[in-house]
Amino acid sequence: MELEDKSFFSIGEVEKTTDVKEYILRYWEQEFRILRPARRTSGQRKYIKSDIELILKIKELLYTKGFTIGG
C-alpha cells in the first residue's frame, strides 16, 4: 500500500486507508500506549505515516494472526 505524500492524515483518511473504523482507532489509542497521534490546536487527531504503519501492524496481529488485545 502506498500512502499519499503528505505530512498529516485525519482520522477519516486513516479509516479509509486502513479499513479500520474511527471508533476502533480511538479505542486502540486507549489500549496501546505506543499509538498516540498528535493533536491539532482544535483537538483533532493528526496521524503521520508511522502511525498508519503501526495501525496496519496492530490490525494484522489482531485480525490475521489471532492475537488478543489483552495478550
CSV table of N, CA, C and O in Angstrom, one decimal:
chain,number,residue,atom,x,y,z
A,1,MET,N,0.8,-1.2,0.0
A,1,MET,CA,0.0,0.0,0.0
A,1,MET,C,0.9,1.2,0.0
A,1,MET,O,1.8,1.3,0.8
A,2,GLU,N,0.6,2.1,-0.9
A,2,GLU,CA,1.4,3.4,-1.0
A,2,GLU,C,0.5,4.5,-0.4
A,2,GLU,O,-0.6,4.8,-0.7
A,3,LEU,N,1.2,5.2,0.6
A,3,LEU,CA,0.5,6.3,1.3
A,3,LEU,C,0.7,7.6,0.5
A,3,LEU,O,1.7,7.8,-0.2
A,4,GLU,N,-0.3,8.4,0.5
A,4,GLU,CA,-0.2,9.8,-0.1
A,4,GLU,C,1.0,10.5,0.5
A,4,GLU,O,1.3,10.3,1.6
A,5,ASP,N,1.6,11.4,-0.3
A,5,ASP,CA,2.7,12.1,0.1
A,5,ASP,C,2.3,13.4,0.8
A,5,ASP,O,2.3,14.5,0.2
A,6,LYS,N,1.9,13.3,2.1
A,6,LYS,CA,1.6,14.4,2.9
A,6,LYS,C,2.1,14.2,4.3
A,6,LYS,O,2.4,13.1,4.7
A,7,SER,N,2.1,15.3,5.0
A,7,SER,CA,2.7,15.2,6.4
A,7,SER,C,1.7,14.6,7.4
A,7,SER,O,2.1,13.8,8.3
A,8,PHE,N,0.4,15.0,7.3
A,8,PHE,CA,-0.5,14.5,8.3
A,8,PHE,C,-1.8,14.0,7.6
A,8,PHE,O,-2.2,14.4,6.6
A,9,PHE,N,-2.5,13.1,8.4
A,9,PHE,CA,-3.7,12.5,7.9
A,9,PHE,C,-4.8,12.6,9.0
A,9,PHE,O,-4.5,12.4,10.1
A,10,SER,N,-6.0,12.9,8.6
A,10,SER,CA,-7.1,13.0,9.5
A,10,SER,C,-7.5,11.5,9.9
A,10,SER,O,-7.2,10.6,9.2
A,11,ILE,N,-8.3,11.4,10.9
A,11,ILE,CA,-8.8,10.1,11.3
A,11,ILE,C,-9.7,9.5,10.2
A,11,ILE,O,-9.7,8.3,10.0
A,12,GLY,N,-10.4,10.3,9.5
A,12,GLY,CA,-11.2,9.8,8.4
A,12,GLY,C,-10.4,9.2,7.3
A,12,GLY,O,-10.7,8.2,6.7
A,13,GLU,N,-9.3,9.9,7.0
A,13,GLU,CA,-8.4,9.4,5.9
A,13,GLU,C,-7.7,8.1,6.4
A,13,GLU,O,-7.5,7.2,5.6
A,14,VAL,N,-7.4,8.0,7.7
A,14,VAL,CA,-6.8,6.8,8.2
A,14,VAL,C,-7.8,5.7,8.1
A,14,VAL,O,-7.4,4.5,7.8
A,15,GLU,N,-9.0,6.0,8.4
A,15,GLU,CA,-10.1,4.9,8.3
A,15,GLU,C,-10.1,4.4,6.9
A,15,GLU,O,-10.2,3.2,6.7
A,16,LYS,N,-10.2,5.3,5.9
A,16,LYS,CA,-10.2,4.8,4.5
A,16,LYS,C,-9.0,4.0,4.1
A,16,LYS,O,-9.1,3.0,3.4
A,17,THR,N,-7.9,4.5,4.6
A,17,THR,CA,-6.6,3.9,4.2
A,17,THR,C,-6.4,2.5,4.8
A,17,THR,O,-6.0,1.5,4.1
A,18,THR,N,-6.8,2.3,6.1
A,18,THR,CA,-6.5,1.1,6.8
A,18,THR,C,-7.7,0.2,6.9
A,18,THR,O,-7.6,-1.0,7.3
A,19,ASP,N,-8.9,0.7,6.5
A,19,ASP,CA,-10.2,0.0,6.7
A,19,ASP,C,-10.4,-0.4,8.1
A,19,ASP,O,-10.9,-1.5,8.4
A,20,VAL,N,-10.1,0.5,9.0
A,20,VAL,CA,-10.3,0.3,10.5
A,20,VAL,C,-11.2,1.5,10.9
A,20,VAL,O,-10.9,2.6,10.6
A,21,LYS,N,-12.4,1.2,11.4
A,21,LYS,CA,-13.4,2.2,11.8
A,21,LYS,C,-12.8,3.2,12.8
A,21,LYS,O,-11.9,2.9,13.6
A,22,GLU,N,-13.3,4.5,12.7
A,22,GLU,CA,-12.8,5.5,13.6
A,22,GLU,C,-12.9,5.2,15.1
A,22,GLU,O,-12.0,5.4,15.9
A,23,TYR,N,-14.1,4.6,15.4
A,23,TYR,CA,-14.2,4.3,16.9
A,23,TYR,C,-13.2,3.2,17.3
A,23,TYR,O,-12.8,3.2,18.5
A,24,ILE,N,-12.9,2.3,16.4
A,24,ILE,CA,-11.8,1.3,16.8
A,24,ILE,C,-10.5,2.0,16.9
A,24,ILE,O,-9.7,1.7,17.9
A,25,LEU,N,-10.2,2.9,16.0
A,25,LEU,CA,-8.9,3.6,16.2
A,25,LEU,C,-8.8,4.4,17.5
A,25,LEU,O,-7.8,4.3,18.2
A,26,ARG,N,-9.9,5.0,17.9
A,26,ARG,CA,-9.9,5.7,19.2
A,26,ARG,C,-9.8,4.7,20.4
A,26,ARG,O,-9.1,5.0,21.3
A,27,TYR,N,-10.4,3.6,20.2
A,27,TYR,CA,-10.3,2.5,21.3
A,27,TYR,C,-8.8,2.0,21.4
A,27,TYR,O,-8.3,1.9,22.4
A,28,TRP,N,-8.2,1.8,20.2
A,28,TRP,CA,-6.8,1.3,20.2
A,28,TRP,C,-5.9,2.3,20.8
A,28,TRP,O,-4.9,2.0,21.5
A,29,GLU,N,-6.2,3.6,20.7
A,29,GLU,CA,-5.3,4.6,21.3
A,29,GLU,C,-5.4,4.5,22.8
A,29,GLU,O,-4.4,4.7,23.5
A,30,GLN,N,-6.5,4.1,23.4
A,30,GLN,CA,-6.6,3.8,24.8
A,30,GLN,C,-5.9,2.6,25.2
A,30,GLN,O,-5.3,2.5,26.3
A,31,GLU,N,-5.9,1.6,24.4
A,31,GLU,CA,-5.3,0.3,24.7
A,31,GLU,C,-3.8,0.1,24.5
A,31,GLU,O,-3.1,-0.6,25.2
A,32,PHE,N,-3.3,0.8,23.5
A,32,PHE,CA,-1.9,0.7,23.1
A,32,PHE,C,-1.2,2.1,23.2
A,32,PHE,O,-1.5,3.0,22.5
A,33,ARG,N,-0.4,2.2,24.3
A,33,ARG,CA,0.2,3.5,24.6
A,33,ARG,C,1.1,3.9,23.5
A,33,ARG,O,1.4,5.1,23.4
A,34,ILE,N,1.6,3.0,22.7
A,34,ILE,CA,2.5,3.4,21.6
A,34,ILE,C,1.8,4.2,20.5
A,34,ILE,O,2.4,4.9,19.7
A,35,LEU,N,0.5,4.0,20.4
A,35,LEU,CA,-0.3,4.7,19.4
A,35,LEU,C,-0.9,6.0,20.0
A,35,LEU,O,-1.9,6.0,20.7
A,36,ARG,N,-0.2,7.1,19.8
A,36,ARG,CA,-0.7,8.4,20.3
A,36,ARG,C,-0.5,9.4,19.2
A,36,ARG,O,0.5,10.1,19.1
A,37,PRO,N,-1.5,9.6,18.3
A,37,PRO,CA,-1.3,10.6,17.3
A,37,PRO,C,-1.3,12.0,17.9
A,37,PRO,O,-1.9,12.3,19.0
A,38,ALA,N,-0.6,12.9,17.3
A,38,ALA,CA,-0.5,14.3,17.7
A,38,ALA,C,-1.9,14.9,17.6
A,38,ALA,O,-2.8,14.4,16.9
A,39,ARG,N,-2.1,16.1,18.2
A,39,ARG,CA,-3.4,16.8,18.0
A,39,ARG,C,-3.2,18.2,17.5
A,39,ARG,O,-2.2,18.8,17.8
A,40,ARG,N,-4.1,18.6,16.7
A,40,ARG,CA,-4.1,20.0,16.2
A,40,ARG,C,-4.6,20.9,17.3
A,40,ARG,O,-5.1,20.4,18.4
A,41,THR,N,-4.4,22.2,17.2
A,41,THR,CA,-4.9,23.1,18.2
A,41,THR,C,-6.4,23.0,18.5
A,41,THR,O,-6.9,23.2,19.5
A,42,SER,N,-7.1,22.5,17.4
A,42,SER,CA,-8.5,22.3,17.5
A,42,SER,C,-8.9,21.0,18.3
A,42,SER,O,-10.1,20.8,18.5
A,43,GLY,N,-7.9,20.2,18.5
A,43,GLY,CA,-8.1,18.9,19.2
A,43,GLY,C,-8.3,17.7,18.3
A,43,GLY,O,-8.3,16.6,18.8
A,44,GLN,N,-8.3,18.0,17.0
A,44,GLN,CA,-8.4,16.9,16.0
A,44,GLN,C,-7.1,16.1,16.0
A,44,GLN,O,-6.0,16.7,16.0
A,45,ARG,N,-7.2,14.8,15.8
A,45,ARG,CA,-6.0,14.0,15.7
A,45,ARG,C,-5.4,14.2,14.3
A,45,ARG,O,-6.0,14.4,13.3
A,46,LYS,N,-4.0,14.2,14.3
A,46,LYS,CA,-3.3,14.2,13.1
A,46,LYS,C,-2.3,13.1,13.1
A,46,LYS,O,-1.3,13.1,13.8
A,47,TYR,N,-2.5,12.1,12.3
A,47,TYR,CA,-1.7,10.9,12.2
A,47,TYR,C,-0.6,11.2,11.2
A,47,TYR,O,-0.8,11.9,10.2
A,48,ILE,N,0.6,10.6,11.4
A,48,ILE,CA,1.7,10.6,10.5
A,48,ILE,C,1.8,9.2,9.9
A,48,ILE,O,1.2,8.2,10.4
A,49,LYS,N,2.7,9.0,8.9
A,49,LYS,CA,2.8,7.7,8.2
A,49,LYS,C,3.2,6.6,9.2
A,49,LYS,O,2.7,5.5,9.1
A,50,SER,N,4.1,6.9,10.2
A,50,SER,CA,4.4,5.8,11.1
A,50,SER,C,3.3,5.4,12.0
A,50,SER,O,3.2,4.2,12.3
A,51,ASP,N,2.3,6.3,12.3
A,51,ASP,CA,1.1,5.9,13.0
A,51,ASP,C,0.3,4.9,12.1
A,51,ASP,O,-0.2,3.9,12.6
A,52,ILE,N,0.2,5.2,10.8
A,52,ILE,CA,-0.6,4.4,9.9
A,52,ILE,C,0.0,3.0,9.8
A,52,ILE,O,-0.7,2.0,9.8
A,53,GLU,N,1.4,3.0,9.7
A,53,GLU,CA,2.1,1.7,9.7
A,53,GLU,C,1.8,0.9,10.9
A,53,GLU,O,1.6,-0.3,10.9
A,54,LEU,N,1.8,1.5,12.1
A,54,LEU,CA,1.6,0.9,13.3
A,54,LEU,C,0.1,0.3,13.4
A,54,LEU,O,-0.1,-0.8,13.8
A,55,ILE,N,-0.8,1.1,12.9
A,55,ILE,CA,-2.2,0.7,12.9
A,55,ILE,C,-2.3,-0.6,12.0
A,55,ILE,O,-3.0,-1.5,12.4
A,56,LEU,N,-1.7,-0.6,10.9
A,56,LEU,CA,-1.7,-1.7,10.0
A,56,LEU,C,-1.1,-3.0,10.6
A,56,LEU,O,-1.6,-4.1,10.5
A,57,LYS,N,0.0,-2.8,11.4
A,57,LYS,CA,0.6,-3.9,12.1
A,57,LYS,C,-0.3,-4.4,13.2
A,57,LYS,O,-0.5,-5.6,13.4
A,58,ILE,N,-1.0,-3.5,14.0
A,58,ILE,CA,-1.9,-3.9,15.0
A,58,ILE,C,-3.1,-4.7,14.4
A,58,ILE,O,-3.5,-5.8,14.9
A,59,LYS,N,-3.6,-4.2,13.3
A,59,LYS,CA,-4.7,-4.9,12.6
A,59,LYS,C,-4.3,-6.3,12.1
A,59,LYS,O,-5.0,-7.2,12.3
A,60,GLU,N,-3.1,-6.4,11.6
A,60,GLU,CA,-2.6,-7.7,11.2
A,60,GLU,C,-2.5,-8.7,12.4
A,60,GLU,O,-2.9,-9.8,12.3
A,61,LEU,N,-1.9,-8.2,13.5
A,61,LEU,CA,-1.8,-9.1,14.7
A,61,LEU,C,-3.1,-9.5,15.2
A,61,LEU,O,-3.3,-10.7,15.6
A,62,LEU,N,-4.1,-8.6,15.3
A,62,LEU,CA,-5.4,-8.9,15.9
A,62,LEU,C,-6.2,-9.7,14.9
A,62,LEU,O,-6.8,-10.7,15.3
A,63,TYR,N,-6.3,-9.3,13.7
A,63,TYR,CA,-7.3,-9.9,12.7
A,63,TYR,C,-6.8,-11.0,11.9
A,63,TYR,O,-7.5,-11.9,11.6
A,64,THR,N,-5.5,-11.0,11.6
A,64,THR,CA,-4.9,-12.1,10.8
A,64,THR,C,-4.3,-13.2,11.6
A,64,THR,O,-4.5,-14.4,11.4
A,65,LYS,N,-3.5,-12.7,12.6
A,65,LYS,CA,-2.7,-13.7,13.4
A,65,LYS,C,-3.4,-14.2,14.6
A,65,LYS,O,-2.9,-15.1,15.3
A,66,GLY,N,-4.5,-13.6,15.0
A,66,GLY,CA,-5.4,-14.0,16.1
A,66,GLY,C,-4.9,-13.6,17.5
A,66,GLY,O,-5.4,-14.2,18.5
A,67,PHE,N,-4.0,-12.6,17.6
A,67,PHE,CA,-3.6,-12.2,18.9
A,67,PHE,C,-4.8,-11.4,19.5
A,67,PHE,O,-5.7,-11.0,18.8
A,68,THR,N,-4.7,-11.3,20.8
A,68,THR,CA,-5.8,-10.5,21.5
A,68,THR,C,-5.2,-9.3,22.1
A,68,THR,O,-4.0,-9.2,22.3
A,69,ILE,N,-6.0,-8.3,22.4
A,69,ILE,CA,-5.5,-7.0,23.0
A,69,ILE,C,-4.9,-7.3,24.3
A,69,ILE,O,-3.9,-6.8,24.7
A,70,GLY,N,-5.5,-8.1,25.1
A,70,GLY,CA,-5.0,-8.5,26.4
A,70,GLY,C,-3.7,-9.2,26.4
A,70,GLY,O,-2.9,-9.1,27.3
A,71,GLY,N,-3.5,-10.0,25.3
A,71,GLY,CA,-2.3,-10.8,25.1
A,71,GLY,C,-1.2,-9.9,24.6
A,71,GLY,O,0.0,-10.1,24.7
